[in-house]
Short mmCIF file of N, CA and C in Angstrom, two decimals:
data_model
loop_
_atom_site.label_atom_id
_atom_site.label_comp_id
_atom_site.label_asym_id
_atom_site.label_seq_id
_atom_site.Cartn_x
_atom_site.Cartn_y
_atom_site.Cartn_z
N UNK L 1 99.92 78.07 95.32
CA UNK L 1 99.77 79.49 95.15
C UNK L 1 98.29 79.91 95.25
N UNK L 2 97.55 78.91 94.79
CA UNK L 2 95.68 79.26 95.10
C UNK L 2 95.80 79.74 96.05
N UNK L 3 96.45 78.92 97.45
CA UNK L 3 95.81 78.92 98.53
C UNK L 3 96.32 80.42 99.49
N UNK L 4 97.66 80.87 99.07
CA UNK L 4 97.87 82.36 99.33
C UNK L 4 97.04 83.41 98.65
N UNK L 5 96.85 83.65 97.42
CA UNK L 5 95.85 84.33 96.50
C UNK L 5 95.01 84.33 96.81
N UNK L 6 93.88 83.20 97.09
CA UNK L 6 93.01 83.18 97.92
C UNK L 6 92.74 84.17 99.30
N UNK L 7 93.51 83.54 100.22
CA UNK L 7 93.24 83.88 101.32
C UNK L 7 93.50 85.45 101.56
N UNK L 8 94.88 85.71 100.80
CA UNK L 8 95.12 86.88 100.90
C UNK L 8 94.26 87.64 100.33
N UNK L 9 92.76 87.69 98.81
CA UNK L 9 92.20 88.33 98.74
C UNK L 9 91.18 88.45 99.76
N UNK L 10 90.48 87.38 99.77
CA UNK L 10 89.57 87.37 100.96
C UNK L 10 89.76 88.32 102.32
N UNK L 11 90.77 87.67 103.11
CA UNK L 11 90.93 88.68 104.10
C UNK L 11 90.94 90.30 103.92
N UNK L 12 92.15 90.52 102.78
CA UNK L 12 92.17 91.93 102.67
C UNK L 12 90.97 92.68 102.26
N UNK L 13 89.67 92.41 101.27
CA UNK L 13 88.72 92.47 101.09
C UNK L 13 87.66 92.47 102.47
N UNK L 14 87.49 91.33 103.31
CA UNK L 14 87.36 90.78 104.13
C UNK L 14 87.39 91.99 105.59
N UNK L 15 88.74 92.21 105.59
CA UNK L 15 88.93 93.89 106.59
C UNK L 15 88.67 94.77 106.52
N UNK L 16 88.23 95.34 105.63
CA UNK L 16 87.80 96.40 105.02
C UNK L 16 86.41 96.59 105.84
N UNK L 17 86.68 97.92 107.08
CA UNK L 17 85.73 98.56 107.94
C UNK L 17 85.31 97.65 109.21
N UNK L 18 86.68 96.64 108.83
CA UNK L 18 86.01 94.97 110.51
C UNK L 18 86.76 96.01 111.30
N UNK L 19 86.57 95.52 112.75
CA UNK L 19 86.52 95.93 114.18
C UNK L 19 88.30 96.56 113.76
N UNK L 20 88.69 95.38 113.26
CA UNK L 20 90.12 95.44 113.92
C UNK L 20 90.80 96.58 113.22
N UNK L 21 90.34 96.91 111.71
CA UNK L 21 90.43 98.13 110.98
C UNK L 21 90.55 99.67 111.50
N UNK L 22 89.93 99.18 112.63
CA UNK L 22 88.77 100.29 113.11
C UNK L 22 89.83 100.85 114.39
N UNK L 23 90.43 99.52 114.65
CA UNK L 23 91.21 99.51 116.08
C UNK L 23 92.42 100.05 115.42
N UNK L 24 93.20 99.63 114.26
CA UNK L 24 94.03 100.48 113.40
C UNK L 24 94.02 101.95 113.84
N UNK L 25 92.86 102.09 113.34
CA UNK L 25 92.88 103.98 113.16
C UNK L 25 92.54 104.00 114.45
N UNK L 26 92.35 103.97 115.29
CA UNK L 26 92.30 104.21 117.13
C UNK L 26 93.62 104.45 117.27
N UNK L 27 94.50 103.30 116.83
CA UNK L 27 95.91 103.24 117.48
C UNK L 27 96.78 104.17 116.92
N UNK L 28 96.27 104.45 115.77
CA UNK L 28 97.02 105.33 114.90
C UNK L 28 97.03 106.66 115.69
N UNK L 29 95.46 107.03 116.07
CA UNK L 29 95.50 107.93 116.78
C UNK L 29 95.79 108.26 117.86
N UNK L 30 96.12 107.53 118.50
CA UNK L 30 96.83 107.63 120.03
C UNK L 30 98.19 107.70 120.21
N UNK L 31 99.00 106.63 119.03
CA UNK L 31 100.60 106.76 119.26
C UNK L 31 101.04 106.94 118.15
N UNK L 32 102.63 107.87 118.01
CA UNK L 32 103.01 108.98 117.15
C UNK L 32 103.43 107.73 115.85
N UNK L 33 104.00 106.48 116.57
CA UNK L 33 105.00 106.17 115.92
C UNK L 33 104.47 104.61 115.20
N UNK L 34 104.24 104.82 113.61
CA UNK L 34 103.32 103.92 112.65
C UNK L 34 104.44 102.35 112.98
N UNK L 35 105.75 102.51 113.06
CA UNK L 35 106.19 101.21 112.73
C UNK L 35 105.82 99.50 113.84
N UNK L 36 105.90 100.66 114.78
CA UNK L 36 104.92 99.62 115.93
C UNK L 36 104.04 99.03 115.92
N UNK L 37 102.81 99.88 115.47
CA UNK L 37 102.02 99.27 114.90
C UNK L 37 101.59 98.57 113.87
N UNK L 38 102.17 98.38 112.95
CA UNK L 38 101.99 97.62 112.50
C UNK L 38 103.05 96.26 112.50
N UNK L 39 104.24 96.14 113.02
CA UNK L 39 104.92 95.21 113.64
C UNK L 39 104.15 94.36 114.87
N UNK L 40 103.08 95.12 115.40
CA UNK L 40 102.53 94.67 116.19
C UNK L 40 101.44 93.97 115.52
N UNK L 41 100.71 94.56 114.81
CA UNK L 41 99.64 93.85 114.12
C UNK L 41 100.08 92.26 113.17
N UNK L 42 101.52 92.53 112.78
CA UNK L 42 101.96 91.45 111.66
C UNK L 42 102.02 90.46 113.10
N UNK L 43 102.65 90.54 113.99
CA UNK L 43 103.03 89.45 115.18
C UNK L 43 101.34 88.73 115.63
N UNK L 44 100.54 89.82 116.02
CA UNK L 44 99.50 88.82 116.54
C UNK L 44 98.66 88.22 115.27
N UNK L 45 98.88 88.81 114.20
CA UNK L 45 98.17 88.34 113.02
C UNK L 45 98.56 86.95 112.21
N UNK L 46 99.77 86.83 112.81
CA UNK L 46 100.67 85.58 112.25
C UNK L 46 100.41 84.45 113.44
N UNK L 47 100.38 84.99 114.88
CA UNK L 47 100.12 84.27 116.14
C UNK L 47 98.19 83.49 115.70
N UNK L 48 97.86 84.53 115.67
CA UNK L 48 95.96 84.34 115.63
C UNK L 48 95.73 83.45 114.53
N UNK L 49 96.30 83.53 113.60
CA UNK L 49 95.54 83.07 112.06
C UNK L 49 96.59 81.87 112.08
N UNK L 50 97.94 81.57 112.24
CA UNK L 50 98.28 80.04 112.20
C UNK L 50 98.11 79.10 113.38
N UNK L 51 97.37 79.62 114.29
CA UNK L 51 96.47 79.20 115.37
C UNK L 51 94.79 78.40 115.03
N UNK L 52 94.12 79.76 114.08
CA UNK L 52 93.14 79.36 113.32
C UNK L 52 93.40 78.37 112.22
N UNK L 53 94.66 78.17 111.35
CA UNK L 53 95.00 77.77 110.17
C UNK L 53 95.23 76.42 110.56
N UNK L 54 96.12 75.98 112.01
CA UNK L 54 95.83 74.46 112.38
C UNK L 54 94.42 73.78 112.38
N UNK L 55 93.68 74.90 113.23
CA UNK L 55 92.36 74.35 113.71
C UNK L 55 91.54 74.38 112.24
N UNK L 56 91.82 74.49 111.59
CA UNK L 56 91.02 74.66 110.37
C UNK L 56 91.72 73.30 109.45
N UNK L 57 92.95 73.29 109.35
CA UNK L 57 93.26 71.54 108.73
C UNK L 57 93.01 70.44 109.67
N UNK L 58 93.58 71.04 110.86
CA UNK L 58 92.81 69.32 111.81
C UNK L 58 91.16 69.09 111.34
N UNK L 59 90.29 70.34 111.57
CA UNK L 59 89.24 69.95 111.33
C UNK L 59 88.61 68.80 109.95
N UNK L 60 89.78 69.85 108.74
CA UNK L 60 89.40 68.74 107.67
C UNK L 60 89.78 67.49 107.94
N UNK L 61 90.69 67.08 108.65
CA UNK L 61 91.20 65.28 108.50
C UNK L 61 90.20 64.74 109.30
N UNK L 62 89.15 65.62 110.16
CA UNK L 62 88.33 64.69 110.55
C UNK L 62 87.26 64.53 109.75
N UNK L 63 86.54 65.59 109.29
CA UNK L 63 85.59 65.73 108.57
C UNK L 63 85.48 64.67 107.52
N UNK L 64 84.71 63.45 106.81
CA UNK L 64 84.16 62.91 105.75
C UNK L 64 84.55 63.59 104.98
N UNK L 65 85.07 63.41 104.22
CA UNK L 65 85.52 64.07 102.40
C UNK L 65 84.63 64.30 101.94
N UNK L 66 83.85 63.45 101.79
CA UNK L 66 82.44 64.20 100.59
C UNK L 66 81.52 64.97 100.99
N UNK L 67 81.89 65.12 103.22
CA UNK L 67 81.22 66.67 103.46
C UNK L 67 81.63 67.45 103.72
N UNK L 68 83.40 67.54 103.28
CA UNK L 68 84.14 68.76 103.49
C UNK L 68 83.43 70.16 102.49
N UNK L 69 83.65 69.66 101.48
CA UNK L 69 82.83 70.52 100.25
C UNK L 69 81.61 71.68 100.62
N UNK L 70 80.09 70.53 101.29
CA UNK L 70 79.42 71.38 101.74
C UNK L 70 79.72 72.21 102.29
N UNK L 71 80.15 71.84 103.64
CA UNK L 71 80.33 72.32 104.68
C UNK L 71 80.95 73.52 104.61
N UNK L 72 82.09 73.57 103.83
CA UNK L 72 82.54 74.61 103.53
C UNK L 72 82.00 75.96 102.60
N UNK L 73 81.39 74.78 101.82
CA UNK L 73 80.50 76.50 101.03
C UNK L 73 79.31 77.11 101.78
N UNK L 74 78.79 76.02 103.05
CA UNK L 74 77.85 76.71 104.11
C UNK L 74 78.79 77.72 104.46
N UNK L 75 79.96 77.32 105.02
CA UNK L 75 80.43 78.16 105.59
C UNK L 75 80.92 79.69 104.82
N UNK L 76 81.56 79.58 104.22
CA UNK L 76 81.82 80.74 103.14
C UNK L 76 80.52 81.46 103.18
N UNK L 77 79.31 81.26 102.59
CA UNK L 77 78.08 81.91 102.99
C UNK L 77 77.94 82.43 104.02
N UNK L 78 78.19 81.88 104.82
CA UNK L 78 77.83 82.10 106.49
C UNK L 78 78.47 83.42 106.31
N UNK L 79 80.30 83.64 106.14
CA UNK L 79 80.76 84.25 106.48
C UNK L 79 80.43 85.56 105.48
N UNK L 80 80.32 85.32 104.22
CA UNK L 80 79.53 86.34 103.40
C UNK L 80 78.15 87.02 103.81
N UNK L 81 77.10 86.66 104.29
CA UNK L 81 76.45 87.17 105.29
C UNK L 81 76.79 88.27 106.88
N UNK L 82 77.75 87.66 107.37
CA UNK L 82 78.35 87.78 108.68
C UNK L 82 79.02 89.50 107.92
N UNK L 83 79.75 89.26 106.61
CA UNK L 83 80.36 90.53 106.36
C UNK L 83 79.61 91.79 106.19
N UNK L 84 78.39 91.66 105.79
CA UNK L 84 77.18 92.40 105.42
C UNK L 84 76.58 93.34 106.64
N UNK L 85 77.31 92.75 107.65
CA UNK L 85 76.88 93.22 109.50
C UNK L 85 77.99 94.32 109.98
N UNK L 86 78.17 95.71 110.27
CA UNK L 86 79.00 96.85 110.10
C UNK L 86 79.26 96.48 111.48
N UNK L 87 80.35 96.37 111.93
CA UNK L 87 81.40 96.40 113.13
C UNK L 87 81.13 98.05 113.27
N UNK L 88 81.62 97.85 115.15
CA UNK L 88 81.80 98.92 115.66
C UNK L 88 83.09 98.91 116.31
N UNK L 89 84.04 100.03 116.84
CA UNK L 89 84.88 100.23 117.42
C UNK L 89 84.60 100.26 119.01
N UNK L 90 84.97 98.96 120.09
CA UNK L 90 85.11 99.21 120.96
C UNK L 90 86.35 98.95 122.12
N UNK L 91 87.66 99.63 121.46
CA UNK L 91 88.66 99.36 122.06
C UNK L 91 89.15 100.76 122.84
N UNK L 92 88.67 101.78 123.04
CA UNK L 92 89.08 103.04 123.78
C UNK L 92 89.04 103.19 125.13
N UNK L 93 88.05 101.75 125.39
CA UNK L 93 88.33 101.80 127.01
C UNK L 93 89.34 100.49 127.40
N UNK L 94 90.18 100.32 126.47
CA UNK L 94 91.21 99.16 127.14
C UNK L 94 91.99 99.55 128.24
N UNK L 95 92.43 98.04 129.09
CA UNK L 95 93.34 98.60 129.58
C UNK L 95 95.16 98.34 128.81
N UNK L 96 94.88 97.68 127.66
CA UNK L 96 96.44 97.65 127.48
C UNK L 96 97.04 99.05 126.36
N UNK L 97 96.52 99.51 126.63
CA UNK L 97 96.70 101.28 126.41
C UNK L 97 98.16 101.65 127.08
N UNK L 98 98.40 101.28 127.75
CA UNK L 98 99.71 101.77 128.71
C UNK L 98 101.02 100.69 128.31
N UNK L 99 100.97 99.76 127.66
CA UNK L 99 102.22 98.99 127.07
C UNK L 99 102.84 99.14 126.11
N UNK L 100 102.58 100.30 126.01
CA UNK L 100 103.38 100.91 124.30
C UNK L 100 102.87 100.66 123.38
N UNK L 101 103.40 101.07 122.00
CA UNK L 101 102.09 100.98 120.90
C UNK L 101 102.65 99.64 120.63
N UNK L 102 103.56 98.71 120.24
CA UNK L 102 104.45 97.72 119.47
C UNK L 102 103.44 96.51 120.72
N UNK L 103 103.04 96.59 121.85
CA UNK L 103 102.55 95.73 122.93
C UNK L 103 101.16 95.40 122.72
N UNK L 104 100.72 96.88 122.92
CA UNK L 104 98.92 97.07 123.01
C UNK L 104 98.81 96.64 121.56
N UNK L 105 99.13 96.98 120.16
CA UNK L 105 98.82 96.53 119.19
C UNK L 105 98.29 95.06 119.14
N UNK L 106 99.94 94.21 119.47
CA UNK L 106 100.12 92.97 119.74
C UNK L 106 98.71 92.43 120.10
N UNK L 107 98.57 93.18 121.59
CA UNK L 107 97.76 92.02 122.28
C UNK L 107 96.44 92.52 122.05
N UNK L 108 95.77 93.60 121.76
CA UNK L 108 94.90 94.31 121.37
C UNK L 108 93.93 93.45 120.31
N UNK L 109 95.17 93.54 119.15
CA UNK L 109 94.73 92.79 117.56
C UNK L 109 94.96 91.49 118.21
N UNK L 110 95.35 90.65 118.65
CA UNK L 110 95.16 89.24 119.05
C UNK L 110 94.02 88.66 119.48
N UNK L 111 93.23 89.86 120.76
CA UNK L 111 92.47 89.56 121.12
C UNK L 111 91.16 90.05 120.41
N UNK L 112 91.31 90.97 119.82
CA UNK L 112 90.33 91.64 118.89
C UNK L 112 90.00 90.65 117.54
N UNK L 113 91.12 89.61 117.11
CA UNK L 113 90.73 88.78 116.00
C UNK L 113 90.15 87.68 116.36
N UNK L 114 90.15 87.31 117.77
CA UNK L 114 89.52 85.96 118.52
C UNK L 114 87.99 86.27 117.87
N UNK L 115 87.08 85.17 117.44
CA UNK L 115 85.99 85.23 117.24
C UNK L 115 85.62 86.33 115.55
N UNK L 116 86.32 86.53 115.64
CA UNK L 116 86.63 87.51 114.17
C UNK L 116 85.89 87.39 113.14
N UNK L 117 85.65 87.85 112.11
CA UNK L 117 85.30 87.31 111.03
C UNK L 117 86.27 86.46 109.97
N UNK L 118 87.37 87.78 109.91
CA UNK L 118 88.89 86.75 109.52
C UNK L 118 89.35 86.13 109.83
N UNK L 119 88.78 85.67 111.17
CA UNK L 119 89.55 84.05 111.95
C UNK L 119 89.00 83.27 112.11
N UNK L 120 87.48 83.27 111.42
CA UNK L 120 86.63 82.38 110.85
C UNK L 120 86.93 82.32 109.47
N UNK L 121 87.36 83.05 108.54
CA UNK L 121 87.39 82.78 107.83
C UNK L 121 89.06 81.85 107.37
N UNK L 122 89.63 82.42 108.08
CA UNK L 122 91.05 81.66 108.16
C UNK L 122 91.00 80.31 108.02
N UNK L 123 89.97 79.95 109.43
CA UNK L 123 89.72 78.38 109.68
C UNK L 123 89.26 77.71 108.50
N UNK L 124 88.32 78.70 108.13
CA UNK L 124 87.29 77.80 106.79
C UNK L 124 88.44 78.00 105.35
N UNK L 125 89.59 78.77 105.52
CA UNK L 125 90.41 78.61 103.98
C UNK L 125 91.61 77.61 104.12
N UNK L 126 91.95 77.15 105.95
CA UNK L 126 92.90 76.61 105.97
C UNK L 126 91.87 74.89 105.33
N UNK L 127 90.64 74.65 106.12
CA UNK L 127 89.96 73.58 105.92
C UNK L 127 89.84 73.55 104.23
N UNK L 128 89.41 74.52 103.88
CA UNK L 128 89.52 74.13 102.32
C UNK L 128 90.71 74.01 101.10
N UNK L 129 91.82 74.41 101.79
CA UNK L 129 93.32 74.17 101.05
C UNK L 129 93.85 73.82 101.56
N UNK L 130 94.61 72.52 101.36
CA UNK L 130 96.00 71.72 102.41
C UNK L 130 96.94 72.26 102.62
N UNK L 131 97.66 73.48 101.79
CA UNK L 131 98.75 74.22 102.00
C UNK L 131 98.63 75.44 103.46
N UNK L 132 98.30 74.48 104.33
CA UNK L 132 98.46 75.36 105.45
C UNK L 132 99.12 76.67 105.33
N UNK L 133 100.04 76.35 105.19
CA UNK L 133 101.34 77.49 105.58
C UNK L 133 100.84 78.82 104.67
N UNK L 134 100.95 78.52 103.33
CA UNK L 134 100.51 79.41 102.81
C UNK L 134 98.67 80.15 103.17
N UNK L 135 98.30 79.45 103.37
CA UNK L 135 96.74 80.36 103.90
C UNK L 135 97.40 81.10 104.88
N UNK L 136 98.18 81.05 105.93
CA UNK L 136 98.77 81.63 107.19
C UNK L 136 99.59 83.08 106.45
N UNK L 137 100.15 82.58 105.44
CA UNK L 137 100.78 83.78 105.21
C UNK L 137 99.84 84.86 104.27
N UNK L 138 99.31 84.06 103.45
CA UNK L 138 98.39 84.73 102.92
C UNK L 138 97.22 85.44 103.48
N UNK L 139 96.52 84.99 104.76
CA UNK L 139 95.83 85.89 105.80
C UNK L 139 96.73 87.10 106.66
N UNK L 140 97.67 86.75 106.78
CA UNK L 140 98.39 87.82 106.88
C UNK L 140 98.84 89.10 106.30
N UNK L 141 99.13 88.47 105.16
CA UNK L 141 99.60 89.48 103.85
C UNK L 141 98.03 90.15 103.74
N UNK L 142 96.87 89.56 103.61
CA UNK L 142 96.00 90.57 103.42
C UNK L 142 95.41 91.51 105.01
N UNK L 143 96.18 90.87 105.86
CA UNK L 143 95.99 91.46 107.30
C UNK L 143 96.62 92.79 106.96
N UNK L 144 97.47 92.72 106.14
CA UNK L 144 99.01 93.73 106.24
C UNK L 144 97.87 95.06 105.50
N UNK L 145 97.97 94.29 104.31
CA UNK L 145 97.44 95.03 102.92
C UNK L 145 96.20 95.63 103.45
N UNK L 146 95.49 95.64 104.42
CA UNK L 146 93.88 96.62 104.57
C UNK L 146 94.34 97.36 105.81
N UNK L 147 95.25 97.03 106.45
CA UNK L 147 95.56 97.84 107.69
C UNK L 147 96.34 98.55 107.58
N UNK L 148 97.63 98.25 106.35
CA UNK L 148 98.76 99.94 106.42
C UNK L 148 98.44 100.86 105.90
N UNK L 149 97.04 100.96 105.07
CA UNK L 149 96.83 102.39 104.47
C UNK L 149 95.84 103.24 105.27
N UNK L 150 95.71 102.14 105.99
CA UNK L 150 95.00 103.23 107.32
C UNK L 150 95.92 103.38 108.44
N UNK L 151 96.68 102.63 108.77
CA UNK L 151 97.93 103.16 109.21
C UNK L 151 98.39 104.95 108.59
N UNK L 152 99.03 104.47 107.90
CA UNK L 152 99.71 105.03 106.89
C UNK L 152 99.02 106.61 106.54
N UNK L 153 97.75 106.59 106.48
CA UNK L 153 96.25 107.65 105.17
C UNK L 153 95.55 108.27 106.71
N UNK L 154 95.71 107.30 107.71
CA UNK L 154 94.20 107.55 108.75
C UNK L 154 92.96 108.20 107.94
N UNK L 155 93.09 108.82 109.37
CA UNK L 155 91.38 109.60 108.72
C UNK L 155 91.05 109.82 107.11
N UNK L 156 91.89 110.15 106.78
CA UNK L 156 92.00 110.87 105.27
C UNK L 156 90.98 109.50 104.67
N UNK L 157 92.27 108.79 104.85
CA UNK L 157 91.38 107.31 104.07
C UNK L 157 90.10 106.70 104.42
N UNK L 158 90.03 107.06 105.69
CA UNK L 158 88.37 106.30 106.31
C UNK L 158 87.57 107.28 105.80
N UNK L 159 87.35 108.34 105.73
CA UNK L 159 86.41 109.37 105.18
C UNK L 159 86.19 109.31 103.53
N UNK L 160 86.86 108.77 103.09
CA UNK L 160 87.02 108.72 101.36
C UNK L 160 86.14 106.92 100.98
N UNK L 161 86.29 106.17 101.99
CA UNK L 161 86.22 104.47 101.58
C UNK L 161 84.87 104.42 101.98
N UNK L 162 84.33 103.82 100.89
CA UNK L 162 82.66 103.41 100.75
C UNK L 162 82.61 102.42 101.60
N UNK L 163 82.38 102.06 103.19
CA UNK L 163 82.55 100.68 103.43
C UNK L 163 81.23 99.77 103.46
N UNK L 164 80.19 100.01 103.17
CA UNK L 164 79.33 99.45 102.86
C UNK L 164 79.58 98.77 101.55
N UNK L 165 80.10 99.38 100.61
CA UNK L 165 80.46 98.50 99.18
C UNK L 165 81.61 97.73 99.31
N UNK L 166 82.62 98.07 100.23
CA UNK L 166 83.67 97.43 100.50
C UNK L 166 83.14 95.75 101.22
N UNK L 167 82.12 95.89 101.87
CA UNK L 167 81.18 95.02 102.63
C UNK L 167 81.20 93.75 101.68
N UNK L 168 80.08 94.57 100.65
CA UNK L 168 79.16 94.00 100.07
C UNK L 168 80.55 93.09 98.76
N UNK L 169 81.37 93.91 98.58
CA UNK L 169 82.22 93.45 97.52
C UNK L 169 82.91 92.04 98.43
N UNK L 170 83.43 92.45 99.58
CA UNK L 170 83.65 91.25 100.18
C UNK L 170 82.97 90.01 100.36
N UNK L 171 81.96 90.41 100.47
CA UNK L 171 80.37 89.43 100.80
C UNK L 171 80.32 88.48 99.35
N UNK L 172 80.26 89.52 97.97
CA UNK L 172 80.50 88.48 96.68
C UNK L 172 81.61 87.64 96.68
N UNK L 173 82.69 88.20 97.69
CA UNK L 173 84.13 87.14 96.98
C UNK L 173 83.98 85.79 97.75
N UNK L 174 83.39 86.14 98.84
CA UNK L 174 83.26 84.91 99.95
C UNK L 174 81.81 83.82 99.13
N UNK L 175 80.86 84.20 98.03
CA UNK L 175 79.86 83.59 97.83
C UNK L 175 80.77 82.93 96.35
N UNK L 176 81.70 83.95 96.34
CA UNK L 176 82.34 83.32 94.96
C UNK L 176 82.89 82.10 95.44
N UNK L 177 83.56 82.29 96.30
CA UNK L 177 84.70 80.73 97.01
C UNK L 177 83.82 79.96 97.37
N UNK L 178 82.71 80.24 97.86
CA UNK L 178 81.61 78.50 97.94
C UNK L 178 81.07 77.92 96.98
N UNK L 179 80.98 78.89 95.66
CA UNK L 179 80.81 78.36 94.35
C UNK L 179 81.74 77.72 93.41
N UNK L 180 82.85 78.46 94.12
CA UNK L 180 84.13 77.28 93.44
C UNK L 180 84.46 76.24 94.01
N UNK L 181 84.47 76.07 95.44
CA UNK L 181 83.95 75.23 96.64
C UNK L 181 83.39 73.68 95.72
N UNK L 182 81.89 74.58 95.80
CA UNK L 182 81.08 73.39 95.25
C UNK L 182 81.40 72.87 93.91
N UNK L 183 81.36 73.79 92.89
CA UNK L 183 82.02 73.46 91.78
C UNK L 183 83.33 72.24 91.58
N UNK L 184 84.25 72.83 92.21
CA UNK L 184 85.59 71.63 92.44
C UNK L 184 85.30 69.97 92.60
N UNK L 185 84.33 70.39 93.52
CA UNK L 185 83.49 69.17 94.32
C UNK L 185 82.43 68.09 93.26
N UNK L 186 81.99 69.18 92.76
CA UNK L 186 81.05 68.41 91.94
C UNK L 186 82.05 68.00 90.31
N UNK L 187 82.58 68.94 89.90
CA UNK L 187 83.75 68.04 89.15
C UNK L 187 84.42 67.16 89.21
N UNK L 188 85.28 66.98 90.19
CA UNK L 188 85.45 65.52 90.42
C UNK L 188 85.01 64.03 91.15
N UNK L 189 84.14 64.28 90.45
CA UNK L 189 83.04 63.20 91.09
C UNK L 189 83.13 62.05 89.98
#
């Protein structure tokens, strides 16, 4: 259960004002009909992140055990830094605009999470918890949880959300997990 709790805060924290947020309220604004989109978003979000969530446990079985630990709270940092950096929206000149909203979502958010911050961070929660499956669902569930209320609110909600603190709050949870990271690590020693 860590390893859903986890992931699922992180990410949802984590989305808050990223690209793909951003691509949300684009899509929102272009097509009438909310259930698509976000059916579309759950499909490539489940495609992208248990894609990342393999590549993130293979990595640990290769990795040395006693430098999984570091490595990982570098990374968590890394990505706590990385969150601190304000995304911009540049999906208005796509061309998969014309495949319906349930399509363009799909392939839109698929390709929009490649290189991601949440699909770095995916990798680095699947590498740090063995329960694969659950990080997968749990990046999802917080995929769900930051994208339907902008679904759902649009504008209303982007005009009201501090996302610089939303940033920065994310940025602590990710410095928190390399401290429990290390912590874990150095306890059982």
């Amino acid at each position: 259960m860590d390893a859903f709790l986890a992931s699922t805060l992180a990410v949802a924290v984590a989305e808050i004002g990223d690209k793909t947020q951003l691509l949300s309220l684009f899509l929102v604004a272009r097509y009438s009909s909310r259930l698509p989109i976000i059916l579309g978003i759950f499909v490539a979000t489940i495609l992208n992140h248990a894609l990342s969530a393999l590549l993130g446990a293979w990595i640990a079985e290769w990795i040395p055990e006693a430098w999984l630990p570091w490595i990982l709270a570098v990374s968590f940092i890394a990505i706590a830094l990385w969150l601190l950096i304000p995304d911009r929206d540049d999906s208005e000149d796509s061309a998969f605009l014309g495949m319906g909203a349930f399509m363009a979502t799909t392939v839109m958010f698929f390709l929009a999470e490649i290189g991601d911050k949440t699909q770095i961070a995916t990798v680095v929660l699947a590498a740090r918890y063995a329960e694969t499956f659950w990080v997968i669902m749990g990046t999802t569930v917080g995929m769900l949880l930051a994208n339907i209320p902008v679904i759902m609110a649009g504008r209303w909600l982007m005009e009201r959300l501090p996302l610089a603190t939303a940033r920065i709050g994310a940025s602590i949870l990710f410095v928190m997990l390399a401290v429990i990271t290390l912590w874990s690590a150095v306890m059982s020693v």
